Amino acid sequence: MSISMRVLRCMPSVVLRRNACRRSLSSSTSLWHKVDIKNGPGLQHFIANSVSPSTQQEIDTSEVDIPYIDNVSGDGQKVYFDVYGCQMNVNDTEVVWSILQAKGYEKTDEVLLADVILVVTCAIREGAETKVWNQLRNYRGLKKKRNRDKPPLRIGVLGCMAERLKEQLIEKERSVDIVAGPDSYRDLPRLLALSRDRHTAVNVMLSHDETYADVMPVRLDQNSKTAYVTIMRGCDNMCTYCIVPFTRGRERSRPISSIVDEIRYLSQQGIKEVTLLGQNVNSYRDLSEQQHFVAADTNLAKGFKTVYKSKKGGRRFADLLDRVASIDPEMRIRFTSPHPKDFPDEVLEVIRERANVCKHLHLPAQSGCSSVLERMRRGYTREAYIDLVQHIREMVPRVSICSDFICGFCGESEEDFKETITLMRTVVYNWMFIFMYSLREKTTAHRRLKDDVPDEEKRRRIEIMHQTLRMITEQTNKTQLGTRQLILVEGASKRSRQVLAGRNEANIKVNFPAGLLPMSPDSQERRPVEPGDYVVVEVGFLSLLYLILF
Ligand code: SAH
Ligand code: SF4
Ligand code: F3S
């Protein structure tokens, strides 16, 4: 189905961000005016195992004082970032870039100009890792072709795969010079300095308290009007299929004051949308603000349970969200992901009351079958999840909900799978991210369960899920006809410069014809709509002809 939008009103200085949703809507221009949205380490020393006998040498820096690494300056060396995985990896790369920039490194978007290639990796599924192995082979080729007049090209593997596969990375892929896990980015200048002398430098130590709270990330895309802000790291949930608790370690929260400072700075820089990131934002706790604690200490409602002991006291996510939302009423706030098992009403109240907090939730279900959910150790039943969705919709009318699902998990029968399909239809999600189960070593599922759904069957099931998704989104698109929506403009659409693209509150991409805006609310002069503007559009029918024309 095609849908068109008619631009009704526009606000010069307000906007939003892009994300993983891939649906798009389209539109045509008419009248503009102002929209009121007011209510709107210490270094962790460790390791350095190493490598090849001839050119490389084993260094253990944990106990020895090595004077020559005092010089950790980048001296203008160029770094190329190749980033995989989730939004948190993007934001981690911005932390890494901040740390390296401060040491005199430069960034290049041209891989052939790089002195150092840093691959920021993901380990969530086998496919994510395969991509990185393939790319490392390409980079090995670049290394060999490197002009001999220049210092050797160095390759660093960072992030979740580095944490999971440290030994293999060094043994199997000999071109790798640096291996750094998600909690050792402060150590990168030193690791890079070590690698300059042809040592393989490794730091994969996980931390209980590293949040990079004092590092102001430097955004990779300086033109973007949207930003990610990591509010916590690690995960204690231990879902049986998931590698994240092993690659990112224990859950810890960044203090509210540091998050608020960063968002204030982003607002001053003209950022119009911020997405708060954490593996389970609902268990956020700023324990440094104990004395102000007001909210109830546990939110576990009937039908929900948790495997770990909830933290006590401190400021919680609802407090953080409220503080962040009050910084700039023209800045849209999103967050991902809340875990269904501890969804407090306080958070829903803030979403409802604050106009600039998007009425949109990513609420990963993973499966619609209670016995599968039990084996996944998700901490809720199908019924409890459905009750929660109903409660959310009562408290926040018109909220849009999206989800993650896994098909083919250990022991998932045809009947179990059908329950997932019926859950998808019952909830009527605005969007879903759907994955085939991928066995991960170390996880409980790897140790205790059997990956017994054949690949072919997983593929059949995922296809049925995609068909269901298409059917549901067609249905939800239809319900939007005639509605007026606030769109944060991102820039030209992929189709044409005459067609602009932006995101609505539900994070769905919307295309609409380029138009003009008043220079100021009272001005007769006009200027083109720009990234960072908010426009209000009315969703209407759009013929295929329109799509062809543009
Ligand atoms: N912390 C987030 C999820 C982060 S991982 C949350 O709980 O919402 C993103 C998604 O990857 C998960 O929601 C899950 O759907 C999927 N995923 C995780 N491990 C997987 C595995 N082993 N195989 C397939 N998909 C997986
Ligand atoms: Fe993985 Fe579960 Fe933690 Fe999400 S909540 S990161 S799925 S262990
Ligand atoms: Fe993110 Fe992938 Fe790590 S999803 S947390 S980069 S395993």
Coordinates of C-alpha atoms and ligand atoms in Angstrom, one line a residue:
M1 CA 0.0 0.0 0.0
S2 CA 1.2 3.5 -0.7
I3 CA 0.3 6.4 1.6
S4 CA 0.8 10.1 0.9
M5 CA 1.3 13.0 3.3
R6 CA 0.2 16.6 2.8
V7 CA 2.5 19.0 4.7
L8 CA 0.3 21.2 6.8
R9 CA 2.5 23.1 9.2
C10 CA 6.1 23.5 9.8
M11 CA 8.4 24.6 12.5
P12 CA 11.8 25.9 11.5
S13 CA 13.9 24.9 14.5
V14 CA 12.5 21.6 15.7
V15 CA 13.5 17.9 14.6
L16 CA 14.2 14.1 14.8
R17 CA 16.3 11.0 14.1
R18 CA 16.7 8.0 11.9
N19 CA 16.7 4.4 13.0
A20 CA 16.3 0.9 12.0
C21 CA 12.6 1.0 10.8
R22 CA 12.4 0.6 7.1
R23 CA 8.8 1.4 6.2
S24 CA 8.2 4.6 4.4
L25 CA 5.2 6.9 3.8
S26 CA 5.0 9.8 1.2
S27 CA 3.3 13.3 0.8
S28 CA 2.7 16.7 -0.8
T29 CA 3.0 20.4 0.4
S30 CA 0.5 23.0 1.5
L31 CA 0.5 25.6 4.3
W32 CA 3.0 26.1 7.1
H33 CA 3.1 27.6 10.5
K34 CA 4.6 27.3 13.9
V35 CA 4.0 24.1 16.0
D36 CA 4.0 24.4 19.8
I37 CA 5.7 21.4 21.3
K38 CA 6.8 23.1 24.5
N39 CA 5.1 20.6 26.8
G40 CA 6.4 19.3 25.2
P41 CA 41.1 3.7 34.4
G42 CA 41.8 4.2 36.0
L43 CA 43.2 2.1 33.3
Q44 CA 42.5 -1.5 33.6
H45 CA 45.8 -3.0 33.0
F46 CA 45.7 -6.5 32.0
I47 CA 46.9 -8.5 29.2
A48 CA 48.8 -8.4 26.0
N49 CA 49.0 -11.9 24.7
S50 CA 50.6 -12.2 21.5
V51 CA 51.4 -13.4 18.4
S52 CA 53.5 -14.4 15.6
P53 CA 57.0 -15.5 16.4
S54 CA 58.8 -13.6 13.8
T55 CA 57.7 -10.1 13.8
Q56 CA 55.6 -9.9 16.9
Q57 CA 56.5 -10.3 20.5
E58 CA 54.5 -11.2 23.6
I59 CA 54.0 -8.3 26.0
D60 CA 52.3 -8.5 29.3
T61 CA 51.9 -5.0 30.5
S62 CA 49.9 -5.8 33.6
E63 CA 52.8 -6.0 35.9
V64 CA 55.7 -4.3 34.2
D65 CA 56.3 -0.6 33.9
I66 CA 57.1 0.0 30.3
P67 CA 58.5 3.5 29.9
Y68 CA 58.4 3.7 26.1
I69 CA 54.6 3.6 26.0
D70 CA 54.5 7.0 27.7
N71 CA 54.3 8.4 24.2
V72 CA 50.7 7.6 23.3
S73 CA 50.3 10.5 20.9
G74 CA 48.6 9.8 17.6
D75 CA 50.8 12.3 15.7
G76 CA 48.1 12.9 13.1
Q77 CA 47.7 9.2 12.2
K78 CA 44.5 8.5 10.3
V79 CA 41.9 6.2 11.8
Y80 CA 39.1 4.5 9.7
F81 CA 36.1 3.2 11.7
D82 CA 34.1 0.2 10.4
V83 CA 31.1 -0.2 12.7
Y84 CA 28.8 -3.3 13.0
G85 CA 26.0 -4.2 15.4
C86 CA 23.6 -2.1 17.5
Q87 CA 23.2 1.6 18.3
M88 CA 25.4 1.1 21.3
N89 CA 28.3 0.2 19.1
V90 CA 27.8 3.4 17.2
N91 CA 27.9 5.4 20.4
D92 CA 30.9 3.4 21.7
T93 CA 32.7 4.3 18.5
E94 CA 32.0 8.0 19.3
V95 CA 33.5 7.4 22.7
V96 CA 36.6 5.8 21.0
W97 CA 36.8 8.7 18.6
S98 CA 36.7 11.2 21.4
I99 CA 39.5 9.4 23.2
L100 CA 41.7 9.1 20.1
Q101 CA 41.0 12.6 18.9
A102 CA 42.2 14.0 22.2
K103 CA 45.5 12.1 21.6
G104 CA 46.1 13.7 18.2
Y105 CA 44.6 11.1 15.9
E106 CA 42.7 12.1 12.8
K107 CA 39.6 10.4 11.3
T108 CA 39.3 9.4 7.7
D109 CA 36.2 8.1 5.8
E110 CA 38.5 6.8 3.1
V111 CA 39.9 3.3 4.0
L112 CA 42.8 3.6 1.6
L113 CA 44.1 6.7 3.5
A114 CA 44.0 5.0 6.9
D115 CA 47.0 4.2 9.1
V116 CA 44.8 2.3 11.5
I117 CA 41.5 0.5 10.8
L118 CA 39.3 -0.1 13.8
V119 CA 36.5 -2.7 13.3
V120 CA 33.9 -2.3 16.0
T121 CA 32.2 -5.7 16.0
C122 CA 29.0 -7.5 17.1
A123 CA 28.7 -11.1 18.3
I124 CA 24.9 -11.3 18.6
R125 CA 24.4 -13.9 15.9
E126 CA 26.8 -16.1 13.8
G127 CA 25.9 -14.0 10.7
A128 CA 27.2 -10.8 12.4
E129 CA 30.5 -12.5 13.1
T130 CA 30.8 -13.9 9.6
K131 CA 30.6 -10.4 8.1
V132 CA 33.5 -9.3 10.3
W133 CA 35.7 -12.4 9.4
N134 CA 35.1 -11.6 5.7
Q135 CA 36.0 -8.0 6.1
L136 CA 39.1 -8.8 8.0
R137 CA 40.3 -10.9 5.0
N138 CA 39.8 -7.8 2.8
Y139 CA 41.8 -5.6 5.3
R140 CA 44.6 -8.2 5.4
G141 CA 44.8 -7.7 1.6
L142 CA 45.1 -3.9 2.1
K143 CA 47.9 -4.5 4.6
K144 CA 49.9 -6.6 2.2
K145 CA 49.4 -4.0 -0.6
R146 CA 50.5 -1.1 1.7
N147 CA 53.3 1.1 0.3
R148 CA 56.5 0.1 2.0
D149 CA 57.5 3.8 2.4
K150 CA 54.7 4.1 4.9
P151 CA 54.5 2.6 8.4
P152 CA 52.6 -0.7 8.4
L153 CA 48.8 -0.5 8.3
R154 CA 47.4 -1.6 11.7
I155 CA 44.1 -3.4 12.3
G156 CA 42.2 -3.3 15.5
V157 CA 39.2 -5.4 16.4
L158 CA 37.0 -3.8 19.1
G159 CA 33.7 -4.5 20.7
C160 CA 31.7 -7.6 21.4
M161 CA 33.4 -10.1 19.1
A162 CA 36.8 -9.0 20.4
E163 CA 35.5 -9.8 23.9
R164 CA 34.2 -13.2 22.8
L165 CA 36.9 -14.4 20.5
K166 CA 40.1 -12.8 21.6
E167 CA 42.4 -15.9 21.1
Q168 CA 40.9 -16.9 17.8
L169 CA 41.2 -13.4 16.5
I170 CA 44.9 -13.4 17.1
E171 CA 45.5 -17.0 16.1
K172 CA 43.2 -17.2 13.1
E173 CA 43.5 -13.7 11.7
R174 CA 47.2 -12.9 12.0
S175 CA 46.7 -9.4 10.5
V176 CA 45.0 -8.2 13.7
D177 CA 47.2 -5.9 15.8
I178 CA 44.9 -4.7 18.5
V179 CA 42.1 -6.5 20.3
A180 CA 40.0 -4.3 22.7
G181 CA 36.8 -5.2 24.5
P182 CA 33.9 -2.8 25.2
D183 CA 35.3 -1.8 28.6
S184 CA 38.9 -1.1 27.6
Y185 CA 38.5 1.8 25.2
R186 CA 40.3 4.2 27.5
D187 CA 43.4 2.0 27.0
L188 CA 43.3 2.3 23.2
P189 CA 46.0 5.1 22.9
R190 CA 48.4 2.8 24.8
L191 CA 47.4 -0.3 22.8
L192 CA 47.8 1.6 19.6
A193 CA 51.2 2.8 20.7
L194 CA 52.3 -0.8 21.5
S195 CA 51.1 -2.0 18.1
R196 CA 53.2 0.6 16.4
D197 CA 56.2 -1.4 17.5
R198 CA 54.7 -4.5 15.9
H199 CA 53.4 -5.9 19.1
T200 CA 49.9 -7.4 19.3
A201 CA 48.2 -5.5 22.0
V202 CA 45.1 -7.0 23.8
N203 CA 42.9 -5.7 26.5
V204 CA 39.6 -7.5 27.0
M205 CA 39.2 -6.9 30.7
L206 CA 35.5 -6.3 31.7
S207 CA 34.8 -3.8 34.3
H208 CA 32.2 -3.5 37.1
D209 CA 32.0 0.3 37.0
E210 CA 33.2 1.7 33.6
T211 CA 30.6 3.9 32.1
Y212 CA 32.8 6.4 30.3
A213 CA 30.8 9.0 32.2
D214 CA 33.5 11.6 31.8
V215 CA 34.1 11.1 28.1
M216 CA 32.1 13.4 25.9
P217 CA 31.5 11.3 22.7
V218 CA 32.4 13.0 19.4
R219 CA 29.6 12.3 16.9
L220 CA 30.7 10.4 13.8
D221 CA 28.1 12.2 11.6
Q222 CA 28.4 15.9 12.3
N223 CA 25.6 16.7 10.0
S224 CA 23.0 14.5 11.7
K225 CA 20.5 16.2 13.9
T226 CA 20.0 13.1 16.1
A227 CA 22.3 11.4 18.6
Y228 CA 22.7 8.3 20.8
V229 CA 23.4 8.6 24.5
T230 CA 24.4 5.5 26.4
I231 CA 22.9 5.6 29.9
M232 CA 24.0 2.2 31.1
R233 CA 26.3 -0.7 30.1
G234 CA 26.3 -4.5 30.4
C235 CA 23.3 -6.7 31.2
D236 CA 22.4 -9.0 34.2
N237 CA 19.4 -10.6 32.6
M238 CA 21.1 -13.7 31.3
C239 CA 18.4 -14.6 28.7
T240 CA 19.5 -18.2 27.9
Y241 CA 20.2 -17.5 24.1
C242 CA 22.0 -14.2 24.5
I243 CA 25.8 -13.5 24.4
V244 CA 25.5 -9.8 25.5
P245 CA 26.1 -10.5 29.3
F246 CA 29.3 -12.3 28.3
T247 CA 30.6 -9.6 25.9
R248 CA 29.5 -6.6 27.8
G249 CA 29.7 -7.7 31.4
R250 CA 27.7 -6.7 34.4
E251 CA 25.0 -4.1 34.4
R252 CA 26.0 -0.6 35.6
S253 CA 24.4 2.8 35.2
R254 CA 26.0 6.1 34.3
P255 CA 25.2 8.9 36.8
I256 CA 22.2 11.2 35.8
S257 CA 24.4 14.3 36.2
S258 CA 26.8 13.2 33.4
I259 CA 23.9 12.2 31.1
V260 CA 22.1 15.5 31.6
D261 CA 25.4 17.4 31.0
E262 CA 25.9 15.6 27.7
I263 CA 22.3 16.1 26.5
R264 CA 22.5 19.8 27.4
Y265 CA 25.6 20.1 25.3
L266 CA 23.9 18.2 22.4
S267 CA 20.9 20.6 22.6
Q268 CA 23.3 23.6 22.4
Q269 CA 24.8 21.9 19.3
G270 CA 21.4 21.9 17.6
I271 CA 20.7 18.2 18.1
K272 CA 16.9 17.6 17.9
E273 CA 16.5 14.0 18.9
V274 CA 18.3 11.9 21.4
T275 CA 17.9 8.1 21.9
L276 CA 18.9 6.8 25.4
L277 CA 20.6 3.4 25.2
G278 CA 20.8 0.5 27.5
Q279 CA 20.2 -3.3 27.3
N280 CA 17.4 -2.9 29.9
V281 CA 16.7 0.8 30.6
N282 CA 14.0 -0.1 33.2
S283 CA 16.7 -1.4 35.6
Y284 CA 18.6 1.9 35.4
R285 CA 19.8 3.0 38.9
D286 CA 21.9 6.0 39.7
L287 CA 23.1 4.9 43.1
S288 CA 25.1 8.1 43.5
E289 CA 21.8 9.9 44.3
Q290 CA 20.5 7.6 47.1
Q291 CA 19.1 10.3 49.3
H292 CA 16.5 11.4 46.7
F293 CA 15.1 8.0 46.2
V294 CA 11.3 8.1 46.0
A295 CA 10.0 5.4 43.6
A296 CA 8.9 1.9 44.7
D297 CA 11.9 -0.5 44.7
T298 CA 10.5 -3.2 42.5
N299 CA 8.1 -3.2 39.6
L300 CA 7.7 -6.8 39.2
A301 CA 4.0 -7.3 38.5
K302 CA 2.0 -10.5 38.6
G303 CA 3.3 -12.9 35.9
F304 CA 6.8 -11.4 35.9
K305 CA 10.0 -12.6 37.6
T306 CA 13.7 -11.9 37.5
V307 CA 16.8 -14.0 37.8
Y308 CA 18.9 -11.4 39.6
K309 CA 18.5 -9.4 42.7
S310 CA 17.1 -6.0 42.0
K311 CA 19.3 -3.1 43.0
K312 CA 17.9 -1.0 45.9
G313 CA 17.6 2.7 46.1
G314 CA 19.0 5.4 43.9
R315 CA 17.4 7.3 41.1
R316 CA 15.5 5.3 38.6
F317 CA 14.8 5.5 34.8
A318 CA 11.6 7.5 35.3
D319 CA 13.6 10.2 37.1
L320 CA 16.2 10.2 34.4
L321 CA 13.7 10.4 31.6
D322 CA 11.9 13.2 33.3
R323 CA 15.1 15.2 33.8
V324 CA 16.3 14.6 30.3
A325 CA 12.9 15.6 28.8
S326 CA 13.0 18.9 30.6
I327 CA 16.3 20.0 29.1
D328 CA 14.9 21.1 25.8
P329 CA 11.2 20.9 24.9
E330 CA 12.1 20.9 21.2
M331 CA 14.3 17.9 21.5
R332 CA 12.6 14.5 20.9
I333 CA 13.5 11.8 23.4
R334 CA 13.5 8.1 22.6
F335 CA 14.9 5.1 24.5
T336 CA 15.7 1.5 23.9
S337 CA 15.1 -1.1 25.2
P338 CA 12.8 -1.5 28.2
H339 CA 12.5 -5.1 29.3
P340 CA 8.9 -6.2 29.7
K341 CA 9.5 -7.8 33.1
D342 CA 10.0 -4.6 35.0
F343 CA 8.0 -1.9 33.3
P344 CA 7.0 0.7 36.0
D345 CA 4.0 3.0 35.7
E346 CA 6.2 5.9 36.6
V347 CA 7.9 5.6 33.2
L348 CA 4.6 5.4 31.4
E349 CA 3.4 8.5 33.3
V350 CA 6.5 10.5 32.1
I351 CA 5.9 9.3 28.5
R352 CA 2.3 10.4 28.7
E353 CA 3.0 13.8 30.4
R354 CA 6.1 14.9 28.5
A355 CA 5.2 16.0 25.0
N356 CA 8.7 15.6 23.7
V357 CA 9.0 11.9 24.9
C358 CA 8.0 9.8 21.9
K359 CA 4.8 7.8 22.4
H360 CA 6.7 4.8 21.0
L361 CA 8.0 1.7 22.8
H362 CA 10.4 -1.0 21.7
L363 CA 9.1 -3.9 23.8
P364 CA 10.9 -7.1 22.8
A365 CA 8.6 -10.1 23.2
Q366 CA 11.0 -12.7 21.6
S367 CA 8.3 -15.4 21.5
G368 CA 4.5 -15.7 22.0
C369 CA 4.7 -19.1 23.7
S370 CA 5.1 -19.3 27.5
S371 CA 7.1 -22.5 27.5
V372 CA 9.6 -21.1 25.0
L373 CA 9.7 -17.9 27.1
E374 CA 10.5 -20.0 30.1
R375 CA 13.3 -21.7 28.3
M376 CA 14.6 -18.3 27.1
R377 CA 14.5 -17.2 30.8
R378 CA 12.6 -14.0 29.8
G379 CA 10.8 -13.7 33.1
Y380 CA 7.3 -13.4 31.8
T381 CA 4.5 -15.4 30.2
R382 CA 2.5 -14.7 27.1
E383 CA -0.4 -13.7 29.2
A384 CA 1.6 -11.3 31.4
Y385 CA 3.1 -9.7 28.2
I386 CA -0.4 -9.2 26.7
D387 CA -1.7 -7.7 29.9
L388 CA 1.3 -5.3 30.0
V389 CA 0.6 -4.2 26.4
Q390 CA -3.0 -3.5 27.3
H391 CA -2.0 -1.6 30.4
I392 CA 0.5 0.5 28.4
R393 CA -2.2 1.3 25.8
E394 CA -4.6 2.3 28.6
M395 CA -2.0 4.6 30.2
V396 CA -0.6 6.0 27.0
P397 CA -3.3 6.1 24.3
R398 CA -2.1 5.9 20.7
V399 CA 1.3 4.6 21.8
S400 CA 3.0 2.7 19.0
I401 CA 4.8 -0.5 19.9
C402 CA 7.5 -2.5 18.1
S403 CA 9.3 -5.7 19.1
D404 CA 12.0 -8.2 18.6
F405 CA 11.2 -11.9 17.9
I406 CA 13.4 -15.0 17.6
C407 CA 12.1 -18.1 15.7
G408 CA 13.4 -21.6 15.9
F409 CA 14.7 -21.4 19.5
C410 CA 15.6 -24.7 21.2
G411 CA 12.5 -27.0 21.4
E412 CA 10.2 -24.6 19.6
S413 CA 7.4 -26.8 18.1
E414 CA 5.0 -25.9 15.3
E415 CA 2.3 -25.2 18.0
D416 CA 4.7 -23.0 19.9
F417 CA 5.6 -21.1 16.7
K418 CA 1.9 -20.5 15.9
E419 CA 1.6 -18.8 19.3
T420 CA 4.2 -16.3 18.2
I421 CA 2.2 -15.6 15.1
T422 CA -1.0 -15.1 17.1
L423 CA 0.8 -12.8 19.5
M424 CA 2.0 -10.7 16.6
R425 CA -1.5 -10.4 15.4
T426 CA -3.0 -9.7 18.8
V427 CA -0.7 -6.9 19.7
V428 CA -0.7 -5.3 16.2
Y429 CA 2.9 -4.0 16.3
N430 CA 4.0 -1.0 14.3
W431 CA 7.2 -2.8 13.5
M432 CA 9.2 -5.9 14.3
F433 CA 12.8 -7.1 14.1
I434 CA 12.7 -10.8 13.4
F435 CA 15.7 -13.2 13.8
M436 CA 16.4 -16.9 13.4
Y437 CA 17.9 -18.4 16.5
S438 CA 21.7 -18.6 16.3
L439 CA 23.4 -20.7 18.9
R440 CA 26.1 -18.8 20.9
E441 CA 28.8 -20.6 22.8
K442 CA 29.0 -20.0 26.6
T443 CA 25.2 -19.2 26.9
T444 CA 22.9 -21.3 29.0
A445 CA 21.1 -22.5 25.9
H446 CA 24.4 -23.8 24.5
R447 CA 25.2 -25.6 27.7
R448 CA 21.8 -27.0 28.6
L449 CA 19.5 -27.0 25.6
K450 CA 19.5 -28.5 22.2
D451 CA 19.5 -26.4 19.0
D452 CA 17.0 -28.8 17.5
V453 CA 15.1 -26.8 14.9
P454 CA 16.6 -27.5 11.5
D455 CA 17.9 -24.5 9.6
E456 CA 15.5 -25.1 6.8
E457 CA 12.6 -25.0 9.3
K458 CA 13.9 -21.8 10.8
R459 CA 13.9 -20.3 7.3
R460 CA 10.4 -21.4 6.7
R461 CA 9.2 -19.9 10.0
I462 CA 11.0 -16.6 9.5
E463 CA 9.4 -16.3 6.1
I464 CA 5.9 -16.8 7.7
M465 CA 6.8 -14.1 10.3
H466 CA 7.8 -11.7 7.6
Q467 CA 4.5 -12.3 5.7
T468 CA 2.7 -11.6 9.0
L469 CA 4.7 -8.5 9.5
R470 CA 3.8 -7.2 6.1
M471 CA 0.1 -7.9 6.7
I472 CA 0.1 -6.1 10.1
T473 CA 2.0 -3.0 8.8
E474 CA -0.4 -2.7 5.9
Q475 CA -3.2 -2.7 8.4
T476 CA -1.5 -0.1 10.7
N477 CA -0.6 2.1 7.7
K478 CA -4.3 2.2 6.8
T479 CA -5.2 3.4 10.2
Q480 CA -2.9 6.4 9.7
L481 CA -4.8 7.7 6.7
G482 CA -6.0 11.2 7.4
T483 CA -3.9 11.6 10.6
R484 CA -1.6 14.6 11.0
Q485 CA 1.9 13.7 12.2
L486 CA 4.9 15.6 13.4
I487 CA 7.9 14.7 11.3
L488 CA 11.5 15.5 12.1
V489 CA 13.2 16.2 8.7
E490 CA 16.4 14.2 8.1
G491 CA 17.2 15.4 4.5
A492 CA 16.7 14.4 0.9
S493 CA 15.1 11.0 0.4
K494 CA 16.8 8.2 -1.4
R495 CA 14.4 8.7 -4.3
S496 CA 15.1 12.4 -5.2
R497 CA 16.3 15.7 -3.9
Q498 CA 12.7 17.0 -4.5
V499 CA 11.4 14.5 -2.0
L500 CA 12.5 14.9 1.7
A501 CA 12.6 12.2 4.3
G502 CA 12.0 12.3 8.0
R503 CA 10.7 10.2 10.9
N504 CA 7.4 10.4 12.7
E505 CA 7.0 9.7 16.4
A506 CA 6.8 6.0 15.8
N507 CA 10.2 6.2 14.1
I508 CA 8.7 5.4 10.7
K509 CA 10.3 7.0 7.7
V510 CA 8.0 9.5 5.9
N511 CA 8.7 10.9 2.5
F512 CA 7.2 14.2 1.5
P513 CA 7.8 16.8 -1.3
A514 CA 10.4 19.5 -0.5
G515 CA 8.8 22.9 0.3
L516 CA 9.5 26.3 1.8
L517 CA 9.2 27.6 5.4
P518 CA 9.0 31.2 6.8
M519 CA 12.4 32.5 7.9
S520 CA 10.9 33.2 11.2
P521 CA 7.3 32.8 12.6
D522 CA 6.2 36.3 11.5
S523 CA 8.3 36.6 8.4
Q524 CA 7.1 36.8 4.8
E525 CA 10.5 35.5 3.6
R526 CA 10.8 31.8 2.9
R527 CA 13.6 29.3 3.0
P528 CA 13.8 25.6 2.0
V529 CA 12.9 23.0 4.6
E530 CA 16.1 21.7 6.2
P531 CA 17.3 18.8 8.2
G532 CA 16.3 19.5 11.8
D533 CA 13.0 21.2 11.0
Y534 CA 9.8 19.8 12.3
V535 CA 7.0 19.6 9.7
V536 CA 3.4 18.5 10.3
V537 CA 2.1 16.3 7.5
E538 CA -1.3 14.8 6.8
V539 CA -1.3 11.2 5.7
G540 CA -3.3 10.6 2.5
F541 CA -3.7 8.1 -0.3
L542 CA -0.9 8.2 -2.8
S543 CA -0.9 6.7 -6.2
L544 CA 1.9 4.6 -7.5
L545 CA 2.3 7.3 -10.1
Y546 CA 3.7 9.6 -7.4
L547 CA 6.3 7.0 -6.5
I548 CA 7.3 6.6 -10.2
L549 CA 7.5 10.4 -10.7
F550 CA 9.9 10.8 -7.9
Ligands
SAH1 N1 18.8 -5.9 25.4 C1 17.9 -6.0 24.3 C2 18.3 -6.9 23.2 C3 19.6 -6.7 22.6 S1 20.0 -7.9 21.4 C4 16.6 -6.5 24.8 O1 16.5 -7.4 25.6 O2 15.6 -6.0 24.3 C5 18.9 -7.5 20.1 C6 18.0 -8.7 19.8 O3 18.8 -9.7 19.2 C7 17.3 -9.4 20.9 O4 16.1 -8.7 21.3 C8 17.0 -10.7 20.3 O5 15.7 -10.7 19.6 C9 18.1 -10.9 19.3 N2 19.0 -12.0 19.7 C10 19.8 -12.0 20.8 N3 20.5 -13.2 20.8 C11 20.1 -13.9 19.7 C12 20.5 -15.2 19.2 N4 21.3 -16.0 19.9 N5 19.9 -15.6 18.1 C13 19.0 -14.8 17.4 N6 18.7 -13.6 17.8 C14 19.2 -13.1 19.0
SF4_2 FE1 20.4 -10.2 25.9 FE2 18.3 -10.6 27.5 FE3 20.2 -8.8 28.2 FE4 18.6 -8.2 26.1 S1 18.0 -8.5 28.2 S2 20.8 -8.0 26.2 S3 18.3 -10.2 25.2 S4 20.4 -11.0 28.1
F3S3 FE1 25.3 -4.8 20.4 FE2 26.0 -6.9 19.0 FE3 27.2 -6.3 21.2 S1 23.9 -6.2 19.3 S2 25.7 -5.3 22.5 S3 27.2 -5.1 19.4 S4 26.7 -8.4 20.5

